[in-house]
């Protein structure tokens, strides 16, 4: 079993829909949770960054962390065609110089 | 102005050859990383350097040797290339320490071994 599990998709939704992306993990030491967005043939870019359990909102994006269930989510409201990308969750235990453990990524397509 | 730049973007080579990928960051970061992304998009850490010192060395064949001449550069040399080395290799950098989770990635080097 991988440390971080993520549904690879692909996921296609119409423009304007609410998108929910999820990851589960097994390592209870993880304290920092990130979402990266990767456009085709580009490097990943950091989208959201959260520490421990709770919610964080940034514009149309909301990240949720439930450490008790070892489950994290990314919600995208009013989805746009420009949101079409692969979304990777990443986690670390937070000791010193960080080793990020990534999910396999979910490929998302927003249909105009 | 590109923050993390890798060269070359594409690398096509024969099995058994030796090749190098270069990475430079102009963000003033202390820590740099090499990741490998396979055909299924799975991104896995290979190495990390902090101020030219190796701090993360995952289970990677010793044909892969990173070198950091200074904290702004981290190069990856691969000896005796194998078919299974075909992947996209990403360089990344961060401030390290408590801010090591916030990593900035280059655009990747697509390596194809024939």
GROMACS .gro file of C-alpha atoms in nm:
model
  226
    1UNK     CA    1   0.000   0.000   0.000
    2UNK     CA    2   0.133   0.343  -0.096
    3UNK     CA    3   0.176   0.603   0.178
    4UNK     CA    4  -0.048   0.844  -0.014
    5UNK     CA    5  -0.339   0.730  -0.228
    6UNK     CA    6  -0.506   0.953  -0.486
    7UNK     CA    7  -0.767   0.868  -0.746
    8UNK     CA    8  -0.589   0.918  -1.079
    9UNK     CA    9  -0.908   1.004  -1.263
   10UNK     CA   10  -0.941   1.130  -1.528
   11UNK     CA   11  -1.215   1.359  -1.403
   12UNK     CA   12  -1.420   1.571  -1.644
   13UNK     CA   13  -1.672   1.829  -1.525
   14UNK     CA   14  -1.862   2.114  -1.694
   15UNK     CA   15  -1.745   2.471  -1.648
   16UNK     CA   16  -1.886   2.630  -1.335
   17UNK     CA   17  -1.915   2.302  -1.143
   18UNK     CA   18  -1.769   2.242  -0.799
   19UNK     CA   19  -1.477   2.000  -0.813
   20UNK     CA   20  -1.370   1.780  -0.523
   21UNK     CA   21  -1.027   1.616  -0.525
   22UNK     CA   22  -0.917   1.384  -0.245
   23UNK     CA   23  -0.622   1.199  -0.099
   24UNK     CA   24  -0.588   0.950   0.182
   25UNK     CA   25  -0.269   0.865   0.363
   26UNK     CA   26  -0.139   0.611   0.609
   27UNK     CA   27   0.152   0.788   0.782
   28UNK     CA   28   0.020   0.956   1.098
   29UNK     CA   29   0.342   1.160   1.122
   30UNK     CA   30   0.236   1.380   0.828
   31UNK     CA   31   0.160   1.732   0.949
   32UNK     CA   32   0.200   1.949   0.640
   33UNK     CA   33  -0.032   1.908   0.347
   34UNK     CA   34   0.004   2.065   0.006
   35UNK     CA   35  -0.176   2.070  -0.325
   36UNK     CA   36   0.027   2.121  -0.640
   37UNK     CA   37  -0.114   2.191  -0.985
   38UNK     CA   38   0.071   2.063  -1.290
   39UNK     CA   39  -0.015   2.176  -1.640
   40UNK     CA   40   0.081   1.953  -1.930
   41UNK     CA   41   0.458   1.951  -1.991
   42UNK     CA   42   0.522   2.190  -1.701
   43UNK     CA   43   0.655   2.153  -1.350
   44UNK     CA   44   0.424   2.133  -1.048
   45UNK     CA   45   0.334   2.464  -0.886
   46UNK     CA   46   0.218   2.506  -0.529
   47UNK     CA   47  -0.151   2.584  -0.502
   48UNK     CA   48  -0.242   2.538  -0.136
   49UNK     CA   49  -0.045   2.477   0.182
   50UNK     CA   50  -0.197   2.377   0.518
   51UNK     CA   51  -0.067   2.268   0.853
   52UNK     CA   52  -0.249   2.006   1.062
   53UNK     CA   53  -0.629   1.973   1.053
   54UNK     CA   54  -0.867   2.242   0.937
   55UNK     CA   55  -0.972   2.442   0.636
   56UNK     CA   56  -0.793   2.701   0.428
   57UNK     CA   57  -0.952   2.913   0.159
   58UNK     CA   58  -0.783   3.105  -0.122
   59UNK     CA   59  -1.015   3.252  -0.381
   60UNK     CA   60  -1.201   2.971  -0.553
   61UNK     CA   61  -0.989   2.704  -0.383
   62UNK     CA   62  -1.049   2.546  -0.042
   63UNK     CA   63  -0.822   2.288   0.117
   64UNK     CA   64  -0.950   2.065   0.397
   65UNK     CA   65  -0.749   1.837   0.622
   66UNK     CA   66  -0.897   1.577   0.854
   67UNK     CA   67  -0.606   1.416   1.036
   68UNK     CA   68  -0.832   1.186   1.238
   69UNK     CA   69  -0.949   1.023   0.915
   70UNK     CA   70  -0.616   1.072   0.734
   71UNK     CA   71  -0.804   1.241   0.453
   72UNK     CA   72  -0.744   1.565   0.267
   73UNK     CA   73  -0.952   1.742   0.005
   74UNK     CA   74  -0.925   2.026  -0.243
   75UNK     CA   75  -1.243   2.199  -0.358
   76UNK     CA   76  -1.254   2.420  -0.663
   77UNK     CA   77  -1.559   2.645  -0.694
   78UNK     CA   78  -1.684   2.794  -1.020
   79UNK     CA   79  -1.439   2.579  -1.213
   80UNK     CA   80  -1.284   2.730  -1.526
   81UNK     CA   81  -1.127   2.570  -1.834
   82UNK     CA   82  -0.794   2.713  -1.711
   83UNK     CA   83  -0.823   2.482  -1.409
   84UNK     CA   84  -0.772   2.183  -1.640
   85UNK     CA   85  -0.451   2.024  -1.513
   86UNK     CA   86  -0.321   1.739  -1.301
   87UNK     CA   87  -0.358   1.802  -0.927
   88UNK     CA   88  -0.108   1.638  -0.695
   89UNK     CA   89  -0.144   1.616  -0.321
   90UNK     CA   90   0.178   1.617  -0.120
   91UNK     CA   91   0.259   1.568   0.247
   92UNK     CA   92   0.549   1.581   0.486
   93UNK     CA   93   0.622   1.509   0.849
   94UNK     CA   94   0.778   1.851   0.901
   95UNK     CA   95   1.120   1.768   1.040
   96UNK     CA   96   1.396   1.989   0.910
   97UNK     CA   97   1.460   1.978   0.538
   98UNK     CA   98   1.152   1.827   0.392
   99UNK     CA   99   1.089   1.517   0.196
  100UNK     CA  100   0.755   1.551   0.022
  101UNK     CA  101   0.553   1.239  -0.043
  102UNK     CA  102   0.324   1.287  -0.341
  103UNK     CA  103   0.003   1.124  -0.451
  104UNK     CA  104  -0.015   0.996  -0.806
  105UNK     CA  105  -0.216   1.300  -0.921
  106UNK     CA  106  -0.570   1.343  -1.055
  107UNK     CA  107  -0.609   1.461  -1.410
  108UNK     CA  108  -0.891   1.717  -1.427
  109UNK     CA  109  -1.060   1.853  -1.739
  110UNK     CA  110  -1.311   2.139  -1.724
  111UNK     CA  111  -1.541   2.130  -2.023
  112UNK     CA  112  -1.646   2.474  -2.155
  113UNK     CA  113   1.294   3.554  -1.542
  114UNK     CA  114   1.281   3.178  -1.471
  115UNK     CA  115   1.318   3.093  -1.102
  116UNK     CA  116   1.426   2.729  -1.139
  117UNK     CA  117   1.571   2.641  -1.476
  118UNK     CA  118   1.677   2.304  -1.606
  119UNK     CA  119   1.874   2.211  -1.914
  120UNK     CA  120   1.819   2.040  -2.141
  121UNK     CA  121   1.440   2.023  -2.171
  122UNK     CA  122   1.459   1.711  -2.382
  123UNK     CA  123   1.724   1.440  -2.385
  124UNK     CA  124   1.714   1.141  -2.618
  125UNK     CA  125   2.001   0.896  -2.588
  126UNK     CA  126   2.105   0.536  -2.630
  127UNK     CA  127   2.124   0.275  -2.358
  128UNK     CA  128   2.463   0.263  -2.194
  129UNK     CA  129   2.545   0.630  -2.247
  130UNK     CA  130   2.630   0.879  -1.971
  131UNK     CA  131   2.437   1.206  -1.952
  132UNK     CA  132   2.401   1.508  -1.726
  133UNK     CA  133   2.111   1.739  -1.643
  134UNK     CA  134   2.179   2.083  -1.501
  135UNK     CA  135   1.966   2.288  -1.264
  136UNK     CA  136   1.998   2.645  -1.145
  137UNK     CA  137   1.779   2.853  -0.915
  138UNK     CA  138   1.787   3.229  -0.873
  139UNK     CA  139   1.555   3.243  -0.571
  140UNK     CA  140   1.831   3.253  -0.313
  141UNK     CA  141   1.711   2.921  -0.170
  142UNK     CA  142   1.931   2.698   0.042
  143UNK     CA  143   1.786   2.361  -0.052
  144UNK     CA  144   1.754   2.191  -0.388
  145UNK     CA  145   1.597   1.862  -0.491
  146UNK     CA  146   1.581   1.612  -0.775
  147UNK     CA  147   1.255   1.428  -0.842
  148UNK     CA  148   1.166   1.159  -1.094
  149UNK     CA  149   0.819   1.149  -1.249
  150UNK     CA  150   0.730   0.825  -1.423
  151UNK     CA  151   0.485   0.768  -1.706
  152UNK     CA  152   0.197   0.742  -1.458
  153UNK     CA  153   0.278   1.089  -1.325
  154UNK     CA  154   0.407   0.956  -0.993
  155UNK     CA  155   0.657   1.206  -0.854
  156UNK     CA  156   0.925   1.067  -0.625
  157UNK     CA  157   1.211   1.239  -0.446
  158UNK     CA  158   1.560   1.121  -0.539
  159UNK     CA  159   1.803   1.359  -0.370
  160UNK     CA  160   1.812   1.679  -0.169
  161UNK     CA  161   2.101   1.914  -0.099
  162UNK     CA  162   2.117   2.191   0.158
  163UNK     CA  163   2.399   2.439   0.110
  164UNK     CA  164   2.592   2.187  -0.103
  165UNK     CA  165   2.547   1.910   0.154
  166UNK     CA  166   2.354   1.592   0.070
  167UNK     CA  167   2.062   1.554   0.312
  168UNK     CA  168   1.819   1.321   0.137
  169UNK     CA  169   1.934   1.020  -0.061
  170UNK     CA  170   1.649   0.789  -0.145
  171UNK     CA  171   1.694   0.436  -0.274
  172UNK     CA  172   1.837   0.533  -0.610
  173UNK     CA  173   2.086   0.327  -0.816
  174UNK     CA  174   2.440   0.453  -0.769
  175UNK     CA  175   2.451   0.520  -1.143
  176UNK     CA  176   2.281   0.845  -1.042
  177UNK     CA  177   2.517   1.098  -0.889
  178UNK     CA  178   2.410   1.448  -0.789
  179UNK     CA  179   2.662   1.729  -0.763
  180UNK     CA  180   2.615   2.071  -0.609
  181UNK     CA  181   2.897   2.312  -0.694
  182UNK     CA  182   2.721   2.589  -0.500
  183UNK     CA  183   2.382   2.634  -0.337
  184UNK     CA  184   2.228   2.778  -0.655
  185UNK     CA  185   2.316   2.477  -0.869
  186UNK     CA  186   2.237   2.107  -0.848
  187UNK     CA  187   2.333   1.882  -1.136
  188UNK     CA  188   2.242   1.519  -1.194
  189UNK     CA  189   2.479   1.283  -1.372
  190UNK     CA  190   2.356   0.944  -1.487
  191UNK     CA  191   2.596   0.668  -1.589
  192UNK     CA  192   2.519   0.365  -1.805
  193UNK     CA  193   2.165   0.473  -1.890
  194UNK     CA  194   1.897   0.203  -1.891
  195UNK     CA  195   1.553   0.188  -2.054
  196UNK     CA  196   1.389   0.221  -1.713
  197UNK     CA  197   1.555   0.559  -1.661
  198UNK     CA  198   1.317   0.711  -1.917
  199UNK     CA  199   1.109   0.963  -1.725
  200UNK     CA  200   1.073   1.333  -1.657
  201UNK     CA  201   1.326   1.463  -1.406
  202UNK     CA  202   1.234   1.771  -1.207
  203UNK     CA  203   1.459   1.997  -1.011
  204UNK     CA  204   1.310   2.198  -0.724
  205UNK     CA  205   1.427   2.439  -0.457
  206UNK     CA  206   1.308   2.572  -0.124
  207UNK     CA  207   1.424   2.784   0.167
  208UNK     CA  208   1.467   2.460   0.360
  209UNK     CA  209   1.406   2.401   0.729
  210UNK     CA  210   1.051   2.480   0.834
  211UNK     CA  211   0.982   2.624   0.490
  212UNK     CA  212   1.114   2.318   0.310
  213UNK     CA  213   0.763   2.211   0.222
  214UNK     CA  214   0.715   2.507  -0.011
  215UNK     CA  215   0.908   2.392  -0.313
  216UNK     CA  216   0.943   2.557  -0.650
  217UNK     CA  217   0.983   2.329  -0.948
  218UNK     CA  218   1.157   2.364  -1.279
  219UNK     CA  219   0.984   2.274  -1.606
  220UNK     CA  220   1.142   1.929  -1.617
  221UNK     CA  221   1.380   1.735  -1.839
  222UNK     CA  222   1.222   1.463  -2.049
  223UNK     CA  223   1.470   1.179  -2.077
  224UNK     CA  224   1.412   0.907  -2.335
  225UNK     CA  225   1.650   0.613  -2.338
  226UNK     CA  226   1.636   0.409  -2.658
   0.00000   0.00000   0.00000
